Coordinates of C-alpha atoms in Angstrom, one line a residue:
Chain R
X701 CA 4.5 17.4 -23.9
X702 CA 6.3 19.4 -26.5
X703 CA 7.1 18.8 -30.2
X704 CA 8.2 15.3 -30.8
X705 CA 10.6 16.6 -33.5
X706 CA 12.5 18.7 -31.1
X707 CA 12.4 16.0 -28.5
X708 CA 14.4 13.8 -30.8
X709 CA 17.3 16.1 -30.5
X710 CA 17.8 15.5 -26.8
X711 CA 21.1 13.9 -25.9
X712 CA 21.5 14.2 -22.2
X713 CA 20.2 10.8 -21.1
X714 CA 20.9 7.8 -23.2
X715 CA 20.0 5.0 -21.1
X716 CA 16.8 4.0 -19.2
X717 CA 17.5 1.4 -16.5
X718 CA 14.7 -0.7 -15.2
X719 CA 15.6 -1.7 -11.7
X720 CA 13.3 -4.1 -9.9
X721 CA 13.7 -3.0 -6.3
X722 CA 12.1 -6.2 -4.9
X723 CA 14.4 -8.7 -6.5
X724 CA 16.1 -9.7 -3.3
X725 CA 13.2 -9.5 -0.9
X726 CA 9.5 -8.7 -1.4
X727 CA 9.5 -6.9 2.0
X728 CA 12.1 -4.2 2.0
X729 CA 13.0 -4.0 5.7
X730 CA 16.2 -3.4 7.5
X731 CA 19.3 -1.4 6.5
X732 CA 21.4 -4.3 5.2
X733 CA 18.6 -5.2 2.8
X734 CA 18.4 -1.5 1.7
X735 CA 22.2 -1.4 1.2
X736 CA 22.1 -4.6 -0.9
X737 CA 19.4 -3.1 -3.1
X738 CA 21.2 0.2 -3.4
X739 CA 24.5 -1.4 -4.3
X740 CA 22.8 -3.5 -7.0
X741 CA 21.2 -0.4 -8.5
X742 CA 24.5 1.6 -8.3
X743 CA 26.2 -1.3 -10.1
X744 CA 23.6 -1.2 -12.9
X745 CA 24.1 2.5 -13.2
X746 CA 27.8 2.0 -13.4
X747 CA 27.5 -0.7 -16.0
X748 CA 25.2 1.4 -18.1
X749 CA 28.2 3.6 -18.8
X750 CA 26.5 6.9 -19.6
X751 CA 24.0 9.3 -18.2
X752 CA 20.9 7.4 -17.4
X753 CA 17.4 7.5 -16.0
X754 CA 16.9 4.8 -13.5
X755 CA 13.4 3.7 -13.0
X756 CA 12.9 2.3 -9.5
X757 CA 10.2 -0.2 -9.8
X758 CA 8.3 -0.9 -6.6
X759 CA 5.6 -3.0 -8.3
X760 CA 6.5 -6.1 -6.3
X761 CA 7.5 -4.5 -3.1
X762 CA 5.2 -5.3 -0.1
X763 CA 6.4 -3.6 3.0
X764 CA 9.1 -0.9 2.9
X765 CA 10.3 0.5 6.2
X766 CA 12.0 3.8 7.1
X767 CA 15.4 2.2 7.4
X768 CA 15.3 0.5 4.0
X769 CA 13.7 3.5 2.3
X770 CA 16.5 5.6 3.7
X771 CA 19.2 3.3 2.5
X772 CA 17.7 2.9 -1.0
X773 CA 16.0 6.2 -1.9
X774 CA 17.7 8.8 0.2
X775 CA 21.2 7.6 -0.3
X776 CA 20.8 7.1 -4.1
X777 CA 19.4 10.6 -4.4
X778 CA 22.0 12.1 -2.1
X779 CA 24.9 10.4 -3.9
X780 CA 23.8 11.4 -7.4
X781 CA 23.0 14.9 -6.4
X782 CA 26.4 15.6 -5.0
X783 CA 28.8 17.6 -7.2
X784 CA 31.2 14.7 -7.0
X785 CA 28.6 12.1 -8.0
X786 CA 30.1 8.9 -9.6
X787 CA 28.2 9.5 -12.9
X788 CA 25.1 11.1 -14.2
X789 CA 21.9 9.4 -13.1
X790 CA 18.4 10.5 -12.5
X791 CA 15.6 8.6 -10.7
X792 CA 12.0 8.0 -11.3
X793 CA 9.8 5.8 -9.0
X794 CA 7.3 3.5 -10.6
X795 CA 4.7 1.1 -9.2
X796 CA 4.4 2.8 -5.9
X797 CA 1.5 2.3 -3.5
X798 CA 0.1 4.7 -1.0
X799 CA 2.0 2.9 1.7
X800 CA 5.3 3.3 -0.2
X801 CA 4.5 7.0 -0.8
X802 CA 4.0 7.7 2.9
X803 CA 7.3 6.1 3.8
X804 CA 9.2 7.6 0.9
X805 CA 7.8 11.1 1.5
X806 CA 8.9 10.9 5.1
X807 CA 12.4 10.0 4.0
X808 CA 12.5 12.8 1.4
X809 CA 11.4 15.3 3.9
X810 CA 14.1 14.2 6.3
X811 CA 16.8 14.5 3.7
X812 CA 15.4 17.5 1.8
X813 CA 15.4 15.6 -1.5
X814 CA 12.9 15.5 -4.4
X815 CA 11.9 12.5 -6.4
X816 CA 9.7 12.1 -9.4
X817 CA 7.2 9.2 -9.2
X818 CA 4.6 7.9 -11.5
X819 CA 1.2 7.9 -9.9
X820 CA -1.9 6.7 -11.9
X821 CA 0.1 6.9 -15.1
X822 CA 1.2 10.5 -14.6
X823 CA 4.3 12.0 -13.1
X824 CA 4.2 13.5 -9.6
X825 CA 6.8 15.4 -7.7
X826 CA 7.4 14.1 -4.2
X827 CA 9.4 15.7 -1.4
X828 CA 9.6 19.1 0.2
X829 CA 9.5 21.2 -2.9
X830 CA 8.7 24.9 -2.3
X831 CA 5.5 25.9 -4.0
X832 CA 7.2 27.9 -6.7
X833 CA 9.6 25.2 -7.6
X834 CA 6.7 22.8 -7.8
X835 CA 5.0 25.2 -10.2
X836 CA 8.1 25.4 -12.3
X837 CA 8.3 21.6 -12.4
X838 CA 4.7 21.4 -13.5
X839 CA 5.4 23.9 -16.2
X840 CA 8.4 22.0 -17.6
X841 CA 6.4 18.8 -17.3
X842 CA 3.7 20.2 -19.5
X843 CA 6.2 21.4 -22.0
X844 CA 8.3 18.2 -21.9
X845 CA 11.4 19.9 -23.1
X846 CA 12.1 23.6 -23.2
X847 CA 14.7 26.3 -23.7
X848 CA 14.7 29.2 -21.3
X849 CA 12.8 31.4 -23.7
X850 CA 10.0 28.8 -24.2
X851 CA 9.8 28.3 -20.5
X852 CA 9.8 32.0 -19.8
X853 CA 7.0 32.5 -22.2
X854 CA 5.0 29.6 -20.7
X855 CA 5.6 30.7 -17.2
X856 CA 5.3 34.4 -17.7
X857 CA 8.7 35.2 -16.2
X858 CA 11.8 36.9 -17.5
X859 CA 14.3 34.8 -19.5
X860 CA 16.8 35.2 -16.7
X861 CA 14.3 33.9 -14.1
X862 CA 13.3 31.1 -16.4
X863 CA 17.0 30.1 -16.8
X864 CA 17.4 30.1 -13.0
X865 CA 14.3 28.0 -12.4
X866 CA 15.3 25.4 -15.0
X867 CA 18.8 25.2 -13.5
X868 CA 17.2 24.7 -10.1
X869 CA 15.1 21.9 -11.4
X870 CA 18.2 20.3 -12.9
X871 CA 20.1 20.9 -9.6
X872 CA 17.4 19.0 -7.8
X873 CA 17.8 16.2 -10.4
X874 CA 14.1 16.4 -11.4
X875 CA 14.9 17.7 -14.8
X876 CA 17.8 17.1 -17.2
X877 CA 19.9 19.7 -18.9
X878 CA 20.4 18.7 -22.5
X879 CA 22.4 19.9 -25.5
X880 CA 22.4 23.6 -26.3
X881 CA 20.9 24.6 -23.0
X882 CA 17.6 22.9 -23.4
X883 CA 15.9 21.2 -20.4
X884 CA 13.8 18.1 -20.3
X885 CA 11.5 16.7 -17.7
X886 CA 12.2 13.1 -16.6
X887 CA 8.8 12.1 -17.8
X888 CA 9.6 13.4 -21.3
X889 CA 12.7 11.4 -21.4
X890 CA 10.8 8.3 -20.4
X891 CA 8.2 8.9 -23.1
X892 CA 10.9 9.1 -25.7
X893 CA 11.7 5.5 -25.1
X894 CA 10.4 3.5 -28.1
X895 CA 7.3 1.4 -27.2
X896 CA 6.7 3.1 -23.8
X897 CA 3.0 2.9 -23.2
X898 CA 2.7 5.2 -20.2
X899 CA 1.1 2.7 -17.8
X900 CA 2.8 -0.6 -18.4
X901 CA 6.5 -1.1 -18.6
X902 CA 8.3 -4.4 -19.1
X903 CA 10.8 -4.7 -16.3
X904 CA 14.0 -6.6 -16.6
X905 CA 15.6 -8.5 -13.7
X906 CA 18.9 -7.6 -12.3
X907 CA 21.9 -8.5 -14.4
X908 CA 20.2 -7.8 -17.7
X909 CA 18.4 -4.7 -16.6
X910 CA 20.5 -2.1 -18.3
X911 CA 18.7 -1.5 -21.5
X912 CA 20.6 0.9 -23.7
X913 CA 18.4 2.7 -26.0
X914 CA 19.6 4.5 -29.1
X915 CA 21.0 8.0 -28.7
X916 CA 18.5 10.5 -29.9
X917 CA 19.2 12.8 -32.8
X918 CA 21.7 12.9 -35.6
X919 CA 25.1 11.4 -34.9
X920 CA 26.9 14.6 -35.6
X921 CA 25.3 16.1 -32.5
X922 CA 27.0 13.7 -30.3
X923 CA 30.0 15.9 -29.8
X924 CA 27.7 18.6 -28.6
X925 CA 26.4 16.5 -25.9
X926 CA 26.3 18.0 -22.5
X927 CA 26.2 15.4 -19.9
X928 CA 23.1 16.0 -17.9
X929 CA 23.9 18.1 -14.9
X930 CA 27.6 18.1 -15.7
X931 CA 27.8 21.8 -15.3
X932 CA 28.0 22.7 -11.6
X933 CA 24.6 24.4 -11.0
X934 CA 25.0 24.5 -7.3
X935 CA 26.1 28.0 -7.6
X936 CA 23.4 30.0 -9.2
X937 CA 23.6 33.3 -10.9
X938 CA 22.1 36.1 -9.0
X939 CA 18.5 35.1 -8.6
X940 CA 15.5 37.3 -9.1
X941 CA 12.9 37.8 -6.5
X942 CA 10.9 35.0 -8.1
X943 CA 13.4 32.4 -7.0
X944 CA 12.7 30.7 -3.7
X945 CA 15.5 30.5 -1.1
X946 CA 17.7 27.6 -2.2
X947 CA 17.7 25.0 0.4
X948 CA 20.9 24.1 2.1
X949 CA 22.8 21.1 0.8
Chain P
X1431 CA 24.8 -18.0 48.8
X1432 CA 21.4 -16.5 49.5
X1433 CA 18.6 -16.9 47.0
X1434 CA 16.3 -13.9 46.9
X1435 CA 12.6 -14.6 46.2
X1436 CA 10.9 -12.1 44.0
X1437 CA 7.1 -12.4 43.9
X1438 CA 5.7 -11.8 40.4
X1439 CA 2.5 -9.8 40.5
X1440 CA -0.8 -11.6 39.8
X1441 CA -1.5 -9.2 37.0
X1442 CA 1.7 -9.1 34.9
X1443 CA 1.1 -6.2 32.6
X1444 CA 3.0 -2.9 32.4
X1445 CA 2.1 -1.9 35.9
X1446 CA 3.0 -5.4 37.2
X1447 CA 6.3 -5.2 35.4
X1448 CA 7.1 -1.9 37.3
X1449 CA 6.3 -3.7 40.6
X1450 CA 8.6 -6.6 39.6
X1451 CA 11.4 -4.2 38.7
X1452 CA 11.0 -2.4 42.0
X1453 CA 11.7 -5.6 43.8
X1454 CA 14.4 -6.6 41.4
X1455 CA 16.3 -3.4 42.1
X1456 CA 15.8 -3.7 45.8
X1457 CA 17.4 -7.1 46.0
X1458 CA 20.8 -6.1 44.5
X1459 CA 23.0 -9.1 43.8
X1460 CA 22.7 -12.9 44.4
X1461 CA 20.7 -15.6 42.9
X1462 CA 17.0 -14.9 42.3
X1463 CA 13.9 -17.0 42.3
X1464 CA 11.0 -15.4 40.5
X1465 CA 7.9 -16.8 42.0
X1466 CA 5.2 -16.6 39.3
X1467 CA 2.9 -19.2 40.8
X1468 CA 0.1 -16.7 41.5
X1469 CA 0.1 -15.0 38.2
X1470 CA -3.5 -14.9 36.9
X1471 CA -3.1 -12.6 33.9
X1472 CA -0.3 -11.6 31.6
X1473 CA 0.1 -9.1 28.8
X1474 CA 2.8 -9.4 26.0
X1475 CA 4.7 -6.5 27.7
X1476 CA 4.5 -8.2 31.1
X1477 CA 5.6 -11.6 30.0
X1478 CA 8.5 -10.2 28.0
X1479 CA 9.3 -8.1 31.1
X1480 CA 9.5 -11.4 33.1
X1481 CA 12.0 -12.8 30.6
X1482 CA 13.9 -9.5 30.7
X1483 CA 14.1 -9.7 34.5
X1484 CA 15.5 -13.2 34.2
X1485 CA 18.0 -12.1 31.6
X1486 CA 19.1 -9.1 33.7
X1487 CA 19.4 -11.3 36.8
X1488 CA 21.6 -13.7 34.9
X1489 CA 23.8 -10.9 33.7
X1490 CA 24.0 -9.3 37.1
X1491 CA 24.8 -12.4 39.2
X1492 CA 26.2 -14.7 36.5
X1493 CA 23.8 -17.4 37.7
X1494 CA 20.6 -18.4 36.0
X1495 CA 17.7 -17.3 38.1
X1496 CA 15.1 -19.8 39.2
X1497 CA 11.5 -19.6 38.1
X1498 CA 8.4 -20.9 39.7
X1499 CA 6.0 -21.0 36.8
X1500 CA 2.4 -19.9 37.0
X1501 CA -0.1 -22.4 38.3
X1502 CA -3.2 -21.1 36.7
X1503 CA -4.3 -23.5 34.0
X1504 CA -5.4 -20.7 31.7
X1505 CA -2.1 -18.9 32.2
X1506 CA -0.1 -22.0 31.7
X1507 CA -2.0 -22.8 28.5
X1508 CA -1.6 -19.2 27.2
X1509 CA 2.1 -19.2 27.9
X1510 CA 2.6 -22.5 26.0
X1511 CA 0.6 -21.1 23.0
X1512 CA 2.8 -18.0 22.8
X1513 CA 6.0 -19.9 23.1
X1514 CA 7.0 -18.6 26.5
X1515 CA 8.5 -21.8 27.8
X1516 CA 10.9 -22.3 24.9
X1517 CA 12.4 -18.8 25.6
X1518 CA 12.2 -19.2 29.4
X1519 CA 14.4 -22.2 29.3
X1520 CA 17.2 -20.1 27.8
X1521 CA 17.0 -17.7 30.8
X1522 CA 15.7 -19.5 33.8
X1523 CA 16.2 -22.8 35.6
X1524 CA 12.9 -24.3 36.4
X1525 CA 12.0 -27.8 37.3
X1526 CA 9.3 -28.6 34.9
X1527 CA 9.3 -30.4 31.6
X1528 CA 9.4 -28.1 28.6
X1529 CA 5.9 -27.2 27.6
X1530 CA 6.1 -27.3 23.8
X1531 CA 3.9 -25.0 21.8
X1532 CA 0.8 -26.9 20.7
X1533 CA 0.9 -28.1 17.1
X1534 CA -0.3 -25.6 14.6
X1535 CA -0.4 -21.9 14.8
X1536 CA -1.5 -20.2 17.9
X1537 CA -4.1 -17.5 18.0
X1538 CA -1.4 -15.0 18.9
X1539 CA -0.5 -12.4 16.3
X1540 CA 3.1 -13.0 17.0
X1541 CA 4.4 -15.6 19.5
X1542 CA 7.4 -14.6 21.6
X1543 CA 10.2 -14.4 19.1
X1544 CA 13.9 -13.8 19.9
X1545 CA 15.5 -10.9 17.9
X1546 CA 19.2 -11.4 17.4
X1547 CA 19.8 -10.3 13.8
X1548 CA 18.4 -8.5 10.8
X1549 CA 17.2 -11.8 9.4
X1550 CA 15.0 -12.2 12.5
X1551 CA 13.4 -8.9 11.6
X1552 CA 12.7 -10.1 8.1
X1553 CA 11.3 -13.4 9.4
X1554 CA 9.0 -11.5 11.8
X1555 CA 7.7 -9.2 9.1
X1556 CA 7.2 -12.1 6.6
X1557 CA 5.5 -14.3 9.2
X1558 CA 3.1 -11.7 10.7
X1559 CA 1.6 -10.3 7.5
X1560 CA -1.3 -12.7 6.9
X1561 CA -2.3 -12.9 10.6
X1562 CA -2.0 -9.2 10.9
X1563 CA -4.3 -8.7 7.9
X1564 CA -6.9 -10.9 9.4
X1565 CA -6.7 -9.5 12.9
X1566 CA -6.4 -5.8 12.1
X1567 CA -9.0 -5.9 9.4
X1568 CA -11.6 -8.3 10.6
X1569 CA -11.3 -7.9 14.4
X1570 CA -10.1 -4.4 14.9
X1571 CA -11.7 -2.6 11.9
X1572 CA -8.5 -1.2 10.4
X1573 CA -8.4 -0.5 6.6
X1574 CA -6.4 -2.9 4.5
X1575 CA -3.2 -0.7 4.1
X1576 CA -2.9 -0.7 7.9
X1577 CA -1.2 -4.1 7.8
X1578 CA 1.7 -2.5 5.9
X1579 CA 2.0 0.3 8.4
X1580 CA 1.8 -2.3 11.2
X1581 CA 4.6 -4.3 9.7
X1582 CA 6.7 -1.1 9.5
X1583 CA 6.1 -0.5 13.2
X1584 CA 7.1 -4.1 14.0
X1585 CA 10.2 -3.9 11.8
X1586 CA 11.4 -0.6 13.2
X1587 CA 11.0 -1.6 16.9
X1588 CA 12.7 -4.9 16.3
X1589 CA 15.6 -3.2 14.5
X1590 CA 16.0 -1.0 17.5
X1591 CA 17.3 -4.1 19.3
X1592 CA 19.7 -5.2 16.5
X1593 CA 21.0 -1.7 15.8
X1594 CA 21.2 -0.1 19.2
X1595 CA 20.8 -2.5 22.1
X1596 CA 24.0 -4.4 21.9
X1597 CA 22.1 -7.4 23.3
X1598 CA 19.5 -9.8 22.1
X1599 CA 15.8 -9.2 22.8
X1600 CA 12.3 -10.5 22.2
X1601 CA 9.2 -9.4 20.5
X1602 CA 5.6 -10.5 20.8
X1603 CA 2.2 -9.2 19.6
X1604 CA -1.2 -10.2 20.8
X1605 CA -4.8 -9.0 20.6
X1606 CA -7.1 -9.1 23.6
X1607 CA -10.0 -7.3 25.1
X1608 CA -8.9 -4.4 27.2
X1609 CA -12.1 -4.3 29.1
X1610 CA -11.1 -2.3 32.2
X1611 CA -9.0 0.4 30.6
X1612 CA -10.7 0.9 27.2
X1613 CA -13.7 -1.4 26.9
X1614 CA -12.7 -2.8 23.5
X1615 CA -10.2 -4.9 21.8
X1616 CA -6.6 -3.9 21.3
X1617 CA -3.6 -5.2 19.5
X1618 CA -0.4 -4.9 21.6
X1619 CA 3.2 -5.1 20.4
X1620 CA 5.8 -5.6 23.0
X1621 CA 9.6 -5.5 22.5
X1622 CA 12.2 -5.8 25.2
X1623 CA 15.9 -6.1 25.6
X1624 CA 18.4 -5.8 28.4
X1625 CA 21.1 -4.1 26.4
X1626 CA 22.7 -0.7 26.9
X1627 CA 19.5 1.3 26.8
X1628 CA 18.9 4.7 25.1
X1629 CA 21.3 6.6 27.4
X1630 CA 24.0 4.1 26.7
X1631 CA 23.4 4.1 23.0
X1632 CA 23.4 7.9 22.6
X1633 CA 26.0 8.8 25.2
X1634 CA 29.1 8.8 23.1
X1635 CA 27.7 11.2 20.5
X1636 CA 25.4 13.3 22.6
X1637 CA 26.1 13.2 26.3
X1638 CA 28.6 16.0 26.3
X1639 CA 26.2 18.4 24.7
X1640 CA 23.7 17.9 27.5
X1641 CA 26.3 18.2 30.3
X1642 CA 24.8 17.7 33.7
X1643 CA 21.3 17.3 32.2
X1644 CA 22.3 14.0 30.5
X1645 CA 20.1 11.2 31.9
X1646 CA 17.8 8.4 30.8
X1647 CA 15.0 11.0 30.5
X1648 CA 16.9 13.4 28.2
X1649 CA 18.2 10.5 26.1
X1650 CA 14.7 9.3 25.6
X1651 CA 13.5 12.8 24.8
X1652 CA 16.3 13.2 22.3
X1653 CA 15.5 9.9 20.5
X1654 CA 11.7 10.0 20.8
X1655 CA 11.0 13.6 20.3
X1656 CA 13.9 14.8 18.1
X1657 CA 14.9 11.7 16.2
X1658 CA 18.4 11.7 17.5
X1659 CA 20.5 8.6 16.9
X1660 CA 23.9 7.3 17.9
X1661 CA 25.0 7.4 14.3
X1662 CA 26.0 10.6 12.5
X1663 CA 24.1 9.5 9.4
X1664 CA 21.3 12.0 9.0
X1665 CA 18.9 9.3 7.9
X1666 CA 19.1 7.6 11.3
X1667 CA 16.4 8.1 13.9
X1668 CA 13.5 8.1 11.5
X1669 CA 12.0 4.9 12.7
X1670 CA 10.8 6.0 16.1
X1671 CA 9.5 9.3 14.6
X1672 CA 7.6 7.3 12.0
X1673 CA 6.1 5.0 14.6
X1674 CA 5.0 7.9 16.7
X1675 CA 3.3 9.5 13.8
X1676 CA 1.5 6.4 12.7
X1677 CA 0.5 5.3 16.2
X1678 CA -0.8 8.8 16.8
X1679 CA -2.9 8.6 13.6
X1680 CA -4.5 5.5 15.0
X1681 CA -5.0 7.1 18.4
X1682 CA -2.8 4.4 19.9
X1683 CA -0.4 4.4 22.8
X1684 CA 3.4 4.1 22.3
X1685 CA 5.7 3.9 25.3
X1686 CA 9.4 3.3 25.7
X1687 CA 10.9 2.6 29.1
X1688 CA 14.7 2.7 29.4
X1689 CA 16.8 2.9 32.6
X1690 CA 15.0 5.1 35.0
X1691 CA 12.6 6.9 32.6
X1692 CA 9.7 6.3 30.4
X1693 CA 8.4 8.4 27.5
X1694 CA 5.1 8.0 25.7
X1695 CA 2.9 9.1 22.9
X1696 CA -0.3 9.4 24.8
X1697 CA -3.8 9.0 23.2
X1698 CA -6.8 10.7 24.6
X1699 CA -8.3 7.5 26.1
X1700 CA -5.7 7.0 28.8
X1701 CA -4.5 9.2 31.6
X1702 CA -0.8 8.9 31.5
X1703 CA 2.2 11.2 31.8
X1704 CA 4.1 11.7 28.5
X1705 CA 7.3 11.4 30.4
X1706 CA 8.2 9.9 33.7
X1707 CA 11.6 9.8 35.5
X1708 CA 12.9 8.4 38.8
X1709 CA 11.7 4.9 38.0
X1710 CA 13.6 2.0 39.4
X1711 CA 16.7 1.5 37.2
X1712 CA 16.3 -1.5 34.8
X1713 CA 18.7 -2.2 31.9
X1714 CA 17.8 -2.0 28.2
X1715 CA 14.6 -0.8 26.6
X1716 CA 11.1 -2.0 26.9
X1717 CA 8.7 -0.8 24.2
X1718 CA 5.0 -1.1 24.0
X1719 CA 2.6 -0.2 21.2
X1720 CA -1.2 -0.4 21.9
X1721 CA -3.6 0.0 19.0
X1722 CA -7.3 0.2 19.8
X1723 CA -10.1 -1.3 17.9
X1724 CA -11.6 1.2 15.5
X1725 CA -15.2 2.0 16.3
X1726 CA -17.1 3.1 13.1
X1727 CA -18.8 6.4 13.1
X1728 CA -21.9 6.2 15.3
X1729 CA -20.4 3.5 17.5
X1730 CA -19.8 4.1 21.1
X1731 CA -16.7 4.7 23.2
X1732 CA -13.4 6.3 22.6
X1733 CA -10.3 5.0 20.8
X1734 CA -9.0 4.4 17.3
X1735 CA -9.7 6.6 14.4
X1736 CA -10.4 5.1 11.1
X1737 CA -8.3 7.5 9.0
X1738 CA -5.3 5.3 8.8

């Protein structure tokens, strides 16, 4: 997962939010329920104040239907992927069952969105990712964090292509662009959190869920912080042949 | 004013409902008397269809229709267990004391339940879970996660009423032995309303695009096959698509009747047209999902697949 020393320099995401998706209802059905859950999560993100990684905890969710998954997952991803997003937020699903996966995958397909989910203690990429994008995501996930040159070397592509791939991952919101042009996987960001044990996470209820964790790296780097995804990466530089067709927004 | 007598078929299932609708249409206006005295067998779809016929008559004539309840002791007892009489008294006038549901839970998977709000959908999903687990798992041989998928199906078909019908509706689910058609047990979900129907729901957004071809049939095709919805939100319309996929995985039957047409996801164990038009015009939408018992490998017969 990369060198812990270099990981400590990351500054893109400062806050990890634990959001219990099942606080209001154990069965997530109907659109109004989905809207209520989404609004609560958006409020937590807003309250967190800075770029954040929101962990969507499905541990206590029984049934989730298409309407509710659409209201929660698809609309959160869509809102925070838009260039005019309210703030910088990334999402990672946790505690998901096979049933949840079926439903969420269907919704992701419908909206052409990607989501990182923790399955059996490891990250997985859900949604209609083209094969090459998935390979790039796997590569960054193995590295944890990487500059273009490191990624190019690991992937065996040119630095220009590596840069494009990393920007694409950030554009899909499944990686975070950090200070100095380095990119981090969402999993790497989660692992930085002190005390994170990989499998078990302590979840906080709504209202006190925003857990601000200390910014990483020396304080004097703060001014260099580049808010994750702040740069508009919807327009790519000329892509090499290795880049898959960018899906339509 | 004349009271028109409509005989309710002895076997009140999906075919019986079509017979009932044919007579309902032929009568036109006026007060109706639905004569169900000779009913010998009812399915969830058929009995909800009877309620729908009553509700549609009330709307059409402004007068509550009369009902002659079934006389068969078995049918009477079954209808009491599934809560028919409580709902019938909201629609029909009938000179008989209210037959309350017997104390305790019935053996129905889901008694006849009115759907008027999203909260009703929540209540249905919450209520049905334990019973569905027992029935789907122990009686029909479905794997444990099936109960979650089953709940999603229930939720989505009920939401169809709240989101699109513009009128109240009912849902019911029951297991029974489908001896004649399949030779095994099935679980049946029936949902009905007498609202605007699929054509009415989709007309504002989509009718113009279809021009002269716009009909109940094309509206059903648009929603059922292409996931089209009355809302512009691209996330709408997934529910029916998801149900189709899941029911197909389980080798089940999924039909929607609306207006003059019916569309179906047809399994290999039934001979049925995937789409039918020129049916007698009846308001709203009538949905049926039939999930067959799963026969383990080496067992006999056709029907459900155990890969769900």
